[in-house]
CSV table of C-alpha atoms and ligand atoms in Angstrom, one decimal:
chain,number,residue,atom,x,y,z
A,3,UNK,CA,-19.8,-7.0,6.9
A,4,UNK,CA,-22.4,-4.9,8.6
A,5,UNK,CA,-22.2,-2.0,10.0
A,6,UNK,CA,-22.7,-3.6,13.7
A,7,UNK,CA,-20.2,-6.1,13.6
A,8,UNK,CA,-17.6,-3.1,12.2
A,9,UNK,CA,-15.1,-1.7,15.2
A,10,UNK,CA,-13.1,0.1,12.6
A,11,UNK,CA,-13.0,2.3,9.2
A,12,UNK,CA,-10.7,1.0,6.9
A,13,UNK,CA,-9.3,3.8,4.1
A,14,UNK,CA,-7.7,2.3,0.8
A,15,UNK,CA,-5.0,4.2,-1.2
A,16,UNK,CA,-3.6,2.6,-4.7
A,17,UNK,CA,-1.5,3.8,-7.7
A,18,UNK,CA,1.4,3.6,-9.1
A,19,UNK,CA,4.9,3.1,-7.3
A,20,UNK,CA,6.1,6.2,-6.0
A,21,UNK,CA,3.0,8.1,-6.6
A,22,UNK,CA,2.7,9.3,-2.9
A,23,UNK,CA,0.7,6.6,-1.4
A,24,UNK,CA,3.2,6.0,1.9
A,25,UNK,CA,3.5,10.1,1.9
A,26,UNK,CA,-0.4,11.1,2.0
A,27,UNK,CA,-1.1,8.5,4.2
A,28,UNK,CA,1.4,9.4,6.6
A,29,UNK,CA,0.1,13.1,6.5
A,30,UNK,CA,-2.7,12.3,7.3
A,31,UNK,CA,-2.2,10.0,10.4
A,32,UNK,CA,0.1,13.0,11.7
A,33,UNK,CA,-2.5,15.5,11.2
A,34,UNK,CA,-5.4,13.4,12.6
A,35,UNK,CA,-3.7,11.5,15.3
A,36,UNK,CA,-3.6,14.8,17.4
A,37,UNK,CA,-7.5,15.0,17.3
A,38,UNK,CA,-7.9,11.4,17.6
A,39,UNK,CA,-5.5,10.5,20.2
A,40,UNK,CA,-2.4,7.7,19.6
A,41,UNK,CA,-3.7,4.1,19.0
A,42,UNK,CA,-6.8,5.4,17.2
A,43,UNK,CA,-5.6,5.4,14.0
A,44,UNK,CA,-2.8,3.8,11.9
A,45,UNK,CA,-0.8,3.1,8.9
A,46,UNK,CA,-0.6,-0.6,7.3
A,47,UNK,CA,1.5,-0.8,4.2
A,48,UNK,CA,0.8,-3.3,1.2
A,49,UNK,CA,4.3,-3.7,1.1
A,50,UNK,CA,4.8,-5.6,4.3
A,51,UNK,CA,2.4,-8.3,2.6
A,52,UNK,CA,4.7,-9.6,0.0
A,53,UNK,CA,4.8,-13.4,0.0
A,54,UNK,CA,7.6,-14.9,2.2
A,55,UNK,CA,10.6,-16.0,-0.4
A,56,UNK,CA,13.0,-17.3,2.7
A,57,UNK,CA,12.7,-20.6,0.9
A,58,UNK,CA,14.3,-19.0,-2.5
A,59,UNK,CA,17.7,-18.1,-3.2
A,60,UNK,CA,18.5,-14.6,-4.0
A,61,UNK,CA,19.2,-15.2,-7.6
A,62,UNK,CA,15.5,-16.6,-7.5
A,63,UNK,CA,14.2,-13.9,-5.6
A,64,UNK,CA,15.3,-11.2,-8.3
A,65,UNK,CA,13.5,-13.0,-10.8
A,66,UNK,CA,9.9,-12.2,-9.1
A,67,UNK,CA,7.8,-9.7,-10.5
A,68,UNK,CA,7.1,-7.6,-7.4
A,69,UNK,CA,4.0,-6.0,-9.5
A,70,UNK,CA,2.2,-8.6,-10.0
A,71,UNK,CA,-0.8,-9.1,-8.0
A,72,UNK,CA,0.7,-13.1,-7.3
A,73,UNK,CA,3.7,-11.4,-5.2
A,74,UNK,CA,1.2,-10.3,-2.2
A,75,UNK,CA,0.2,-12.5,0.3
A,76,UNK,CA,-3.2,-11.0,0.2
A,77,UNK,CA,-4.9,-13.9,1.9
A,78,UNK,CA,-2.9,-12.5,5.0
A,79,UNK,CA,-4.3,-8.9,4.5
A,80,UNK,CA,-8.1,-9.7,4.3
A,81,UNK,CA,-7.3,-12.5,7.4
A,82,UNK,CA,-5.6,-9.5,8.9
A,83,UNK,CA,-8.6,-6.8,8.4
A,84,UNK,CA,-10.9,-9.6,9.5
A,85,UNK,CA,-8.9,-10.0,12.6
A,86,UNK,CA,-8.5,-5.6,13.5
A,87,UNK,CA,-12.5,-5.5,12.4
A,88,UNK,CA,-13.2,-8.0,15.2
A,89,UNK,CA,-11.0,-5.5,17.5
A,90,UNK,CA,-8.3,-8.4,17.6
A,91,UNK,CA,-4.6,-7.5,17.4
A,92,UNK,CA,-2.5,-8.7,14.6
A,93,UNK,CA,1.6,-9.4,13.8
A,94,UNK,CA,2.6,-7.5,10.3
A,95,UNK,CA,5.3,-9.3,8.5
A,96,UNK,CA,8.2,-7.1,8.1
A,97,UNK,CA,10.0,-6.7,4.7
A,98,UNK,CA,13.1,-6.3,3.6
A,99,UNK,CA,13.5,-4.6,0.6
A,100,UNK,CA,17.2,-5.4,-0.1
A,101,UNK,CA,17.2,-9.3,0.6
A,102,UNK,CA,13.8,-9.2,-0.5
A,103,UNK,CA,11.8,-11.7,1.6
A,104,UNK,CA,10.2,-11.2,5.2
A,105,UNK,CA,12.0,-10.8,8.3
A,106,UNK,CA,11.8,-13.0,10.9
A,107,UNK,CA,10.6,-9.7,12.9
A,108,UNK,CA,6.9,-8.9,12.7
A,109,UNK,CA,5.0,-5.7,13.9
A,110,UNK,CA,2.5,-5.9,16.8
A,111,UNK,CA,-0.4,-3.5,15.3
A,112,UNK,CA,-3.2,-2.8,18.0
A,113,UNK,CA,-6.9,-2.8,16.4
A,114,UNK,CA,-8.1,0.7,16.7
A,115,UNK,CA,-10.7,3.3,15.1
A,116,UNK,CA,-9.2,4.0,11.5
A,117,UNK,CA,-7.3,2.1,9.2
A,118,UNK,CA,-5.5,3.3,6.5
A,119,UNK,CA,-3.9,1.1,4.1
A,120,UNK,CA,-1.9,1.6,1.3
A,121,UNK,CA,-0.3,-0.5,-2.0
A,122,UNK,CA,0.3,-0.5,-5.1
A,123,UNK,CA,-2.2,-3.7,-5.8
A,124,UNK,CA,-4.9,-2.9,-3.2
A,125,UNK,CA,-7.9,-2.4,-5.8
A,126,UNK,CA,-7.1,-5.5,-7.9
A,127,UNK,CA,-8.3,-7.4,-5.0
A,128,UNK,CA,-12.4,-7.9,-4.2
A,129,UNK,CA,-12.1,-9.3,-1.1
A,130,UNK,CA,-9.6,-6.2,-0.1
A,131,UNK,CA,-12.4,-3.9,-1.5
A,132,UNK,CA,-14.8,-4.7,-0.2
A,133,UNK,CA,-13.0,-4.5,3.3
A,134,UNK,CA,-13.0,-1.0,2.5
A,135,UNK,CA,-15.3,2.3,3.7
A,136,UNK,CA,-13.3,4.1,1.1
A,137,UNK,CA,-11.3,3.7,-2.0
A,138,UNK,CA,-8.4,6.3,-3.4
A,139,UNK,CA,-6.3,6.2,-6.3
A,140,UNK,CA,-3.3,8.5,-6.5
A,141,UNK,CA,-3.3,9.7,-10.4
A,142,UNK,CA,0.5,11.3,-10.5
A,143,UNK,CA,1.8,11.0,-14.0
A,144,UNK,CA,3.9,8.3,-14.3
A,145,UNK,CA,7.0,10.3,-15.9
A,146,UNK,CA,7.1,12.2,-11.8
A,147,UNK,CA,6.8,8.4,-10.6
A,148,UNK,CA,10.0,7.1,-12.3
A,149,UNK,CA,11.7,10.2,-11.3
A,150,UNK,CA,10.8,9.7,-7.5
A,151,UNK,CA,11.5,6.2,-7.7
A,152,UNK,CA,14.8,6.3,-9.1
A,153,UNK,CA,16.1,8.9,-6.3
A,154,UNK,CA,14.0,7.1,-3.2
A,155,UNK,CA,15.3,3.5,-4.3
A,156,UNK,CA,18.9,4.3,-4.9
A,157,UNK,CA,18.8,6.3,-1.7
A,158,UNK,CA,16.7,3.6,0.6
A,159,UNK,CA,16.7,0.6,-0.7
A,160,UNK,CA,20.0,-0.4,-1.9
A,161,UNK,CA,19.4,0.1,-5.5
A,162,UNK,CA,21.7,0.9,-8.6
A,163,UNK,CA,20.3,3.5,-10.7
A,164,UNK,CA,20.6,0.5,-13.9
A,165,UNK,CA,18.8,-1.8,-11.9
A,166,UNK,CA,15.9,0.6,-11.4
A,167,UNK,CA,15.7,1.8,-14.7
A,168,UNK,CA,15.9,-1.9,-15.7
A,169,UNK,CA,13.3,-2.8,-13.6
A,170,UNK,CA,11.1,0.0,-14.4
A,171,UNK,CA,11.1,-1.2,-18.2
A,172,UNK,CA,10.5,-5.0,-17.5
A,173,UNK,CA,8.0,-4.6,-14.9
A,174,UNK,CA,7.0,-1.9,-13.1
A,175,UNK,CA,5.4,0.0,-16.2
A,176,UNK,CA,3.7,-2.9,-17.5
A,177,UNK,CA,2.4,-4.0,-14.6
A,178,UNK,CA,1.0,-0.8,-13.8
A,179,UNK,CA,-0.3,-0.6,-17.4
A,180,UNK,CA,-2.6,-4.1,-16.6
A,181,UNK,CA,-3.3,-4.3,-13.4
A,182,UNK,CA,-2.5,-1.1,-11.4
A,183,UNK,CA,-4.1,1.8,-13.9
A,184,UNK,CA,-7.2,-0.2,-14.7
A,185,UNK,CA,-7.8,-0.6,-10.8
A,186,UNK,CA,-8.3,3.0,-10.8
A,187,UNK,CA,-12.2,2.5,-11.6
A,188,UNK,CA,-12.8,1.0,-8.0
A,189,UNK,CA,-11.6,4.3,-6.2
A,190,UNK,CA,-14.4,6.4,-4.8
A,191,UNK,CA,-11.9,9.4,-5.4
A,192,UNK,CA,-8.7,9.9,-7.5
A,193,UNK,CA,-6.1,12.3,-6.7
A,194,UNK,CA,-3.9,14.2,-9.5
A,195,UNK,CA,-0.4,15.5,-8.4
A,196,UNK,CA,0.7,13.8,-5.8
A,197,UNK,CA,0.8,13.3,-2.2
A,198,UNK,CA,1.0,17.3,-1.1
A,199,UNK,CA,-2.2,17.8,-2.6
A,200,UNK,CA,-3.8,19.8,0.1
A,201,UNK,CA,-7.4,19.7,-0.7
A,202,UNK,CA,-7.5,16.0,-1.2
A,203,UNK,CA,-5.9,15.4,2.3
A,204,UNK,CA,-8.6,18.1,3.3
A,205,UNK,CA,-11.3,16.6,2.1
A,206,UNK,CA,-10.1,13.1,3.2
A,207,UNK,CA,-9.9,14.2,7.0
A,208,UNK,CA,-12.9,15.6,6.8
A,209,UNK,CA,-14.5,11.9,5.7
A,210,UNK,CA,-12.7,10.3,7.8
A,211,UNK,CA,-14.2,12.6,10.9
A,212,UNK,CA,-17.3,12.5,9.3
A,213,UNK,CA,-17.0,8.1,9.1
A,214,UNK,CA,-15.9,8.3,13.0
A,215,UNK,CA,-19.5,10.5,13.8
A,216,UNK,CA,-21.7,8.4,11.7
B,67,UZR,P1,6.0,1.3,-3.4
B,67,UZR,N1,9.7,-4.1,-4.8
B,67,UZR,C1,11.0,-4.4,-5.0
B,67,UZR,O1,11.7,-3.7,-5.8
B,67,UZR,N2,11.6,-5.4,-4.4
B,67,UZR,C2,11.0,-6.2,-3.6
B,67,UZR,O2,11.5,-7.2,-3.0
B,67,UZR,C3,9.6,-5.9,-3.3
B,67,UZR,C4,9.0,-4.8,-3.9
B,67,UZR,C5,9.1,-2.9,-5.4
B,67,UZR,C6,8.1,-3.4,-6.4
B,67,UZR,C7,7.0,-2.3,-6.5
B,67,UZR,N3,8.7,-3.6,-7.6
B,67,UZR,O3,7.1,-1.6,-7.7
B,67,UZR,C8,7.4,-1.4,-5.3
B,67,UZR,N4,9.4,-3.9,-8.4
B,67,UZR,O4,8.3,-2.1,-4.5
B,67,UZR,C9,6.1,-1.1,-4.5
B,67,UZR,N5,10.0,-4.1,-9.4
B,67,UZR,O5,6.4,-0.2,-3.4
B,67,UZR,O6,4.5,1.3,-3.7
B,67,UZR,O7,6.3,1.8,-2.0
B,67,UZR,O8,6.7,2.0,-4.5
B,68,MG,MG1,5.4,3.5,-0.5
């Protein structure tokens, strides 16, 4: 798309589950929406793009793998993008992690100046990347991930600690391992540690401003 047609900049962070994708991107939406002003910038989450499984039963539903690139309705994203681009509004499926399929609720998301997305899957997809200005990948050792995800997903999503660990084996860490990890050489910048990293989120403001000016 060229630069004339473009309303918005688009931001895409990937890596691994629980590598602090949701948190980084939420810091910097807080810190920049002060300078910005509400409704210039804003928060879209891979998540919400999982395919619809209303039709399945929940023993069926179980049996997806939810990190595999053929559990996103990514079709909907780029349409989506395309949409916010053109300064058109969009409706973002809600997900529900615990009966695992969409709500029948959807989000009303305004088109505005910066985007920030963020999934697991995002760089596996072409037509996502090259919807984006910029690419990051969060490079937190996986070891920290597992950890994370154990605590978060027992505490928010209505998890056994088993069925996480279970999970984790069959595939979360393969999938990462083929689709996620190799992904990483799309990103324009990789981030070690985590989501508090301070100079990343620095430096990632400071593009963003920089996008907004140019
Ligand atoms: P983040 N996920 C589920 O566990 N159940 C679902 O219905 C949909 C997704 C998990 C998914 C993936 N995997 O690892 C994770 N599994 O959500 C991605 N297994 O979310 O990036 O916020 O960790
Ligand atoms: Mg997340």
């Amino acid at each position: 798309m060229s630069d004339t047609q473009r309303s918005c900049v688009i931001i895409g962070i990937a890596g691994a589950s629980a590598s602090g994708k949701s948190l980084i991107a939420q810091t910097i939406y807080e810190e920049l929406v002060a300078e910005l002003g509400a409704g210039e910038i804003g928060v879209i989450s891979e998540d919400c793009y999982y395919k619809d499984q209303s039709h399945l039963t929940m023993e069926e539903r179980v049996k997806t793998n939810y990190d595999h690139p053929s559990a996103m309705d990514h079709s909907l994203l780029v349409e989506h993008l395309d949409l916010l681009s053109r300064g058109e509004g969009v409706s973002i499926p809600q997900y529900s992690y615990t009966e695992h399929t969409r709500m029948t609720e959807t989000a009303d998301f305004a088109p505005r100046k910066v985007i920030i997305l963020e999934g697991i899957l995002l760089l596996t997809d072409p037509r996502l990347r090259e919807r984006m200005d910029a690419t990051i990948f969060m490079d937190t050792p996986l070891d920290i991930c597992l950890i994370r995800r154990l605590v978060r997903d027992v505490q928010e999503r209505g998890r056994t600690m088993e069925s996480v660990l279970k999970q984790y084996q069959k595939t979360v860490r393969p999938m990462f391992l083929q689709f996620i990890d190799p992904s990483k050489q799309y990103a324009d910048v990789i981030v070690p540690r985590g989501g508090k990293n301070r100079i990343a989120i620095d430096m990632l403001k400071a593009r963003i401003r920089h996008m907004l000016v140019g």
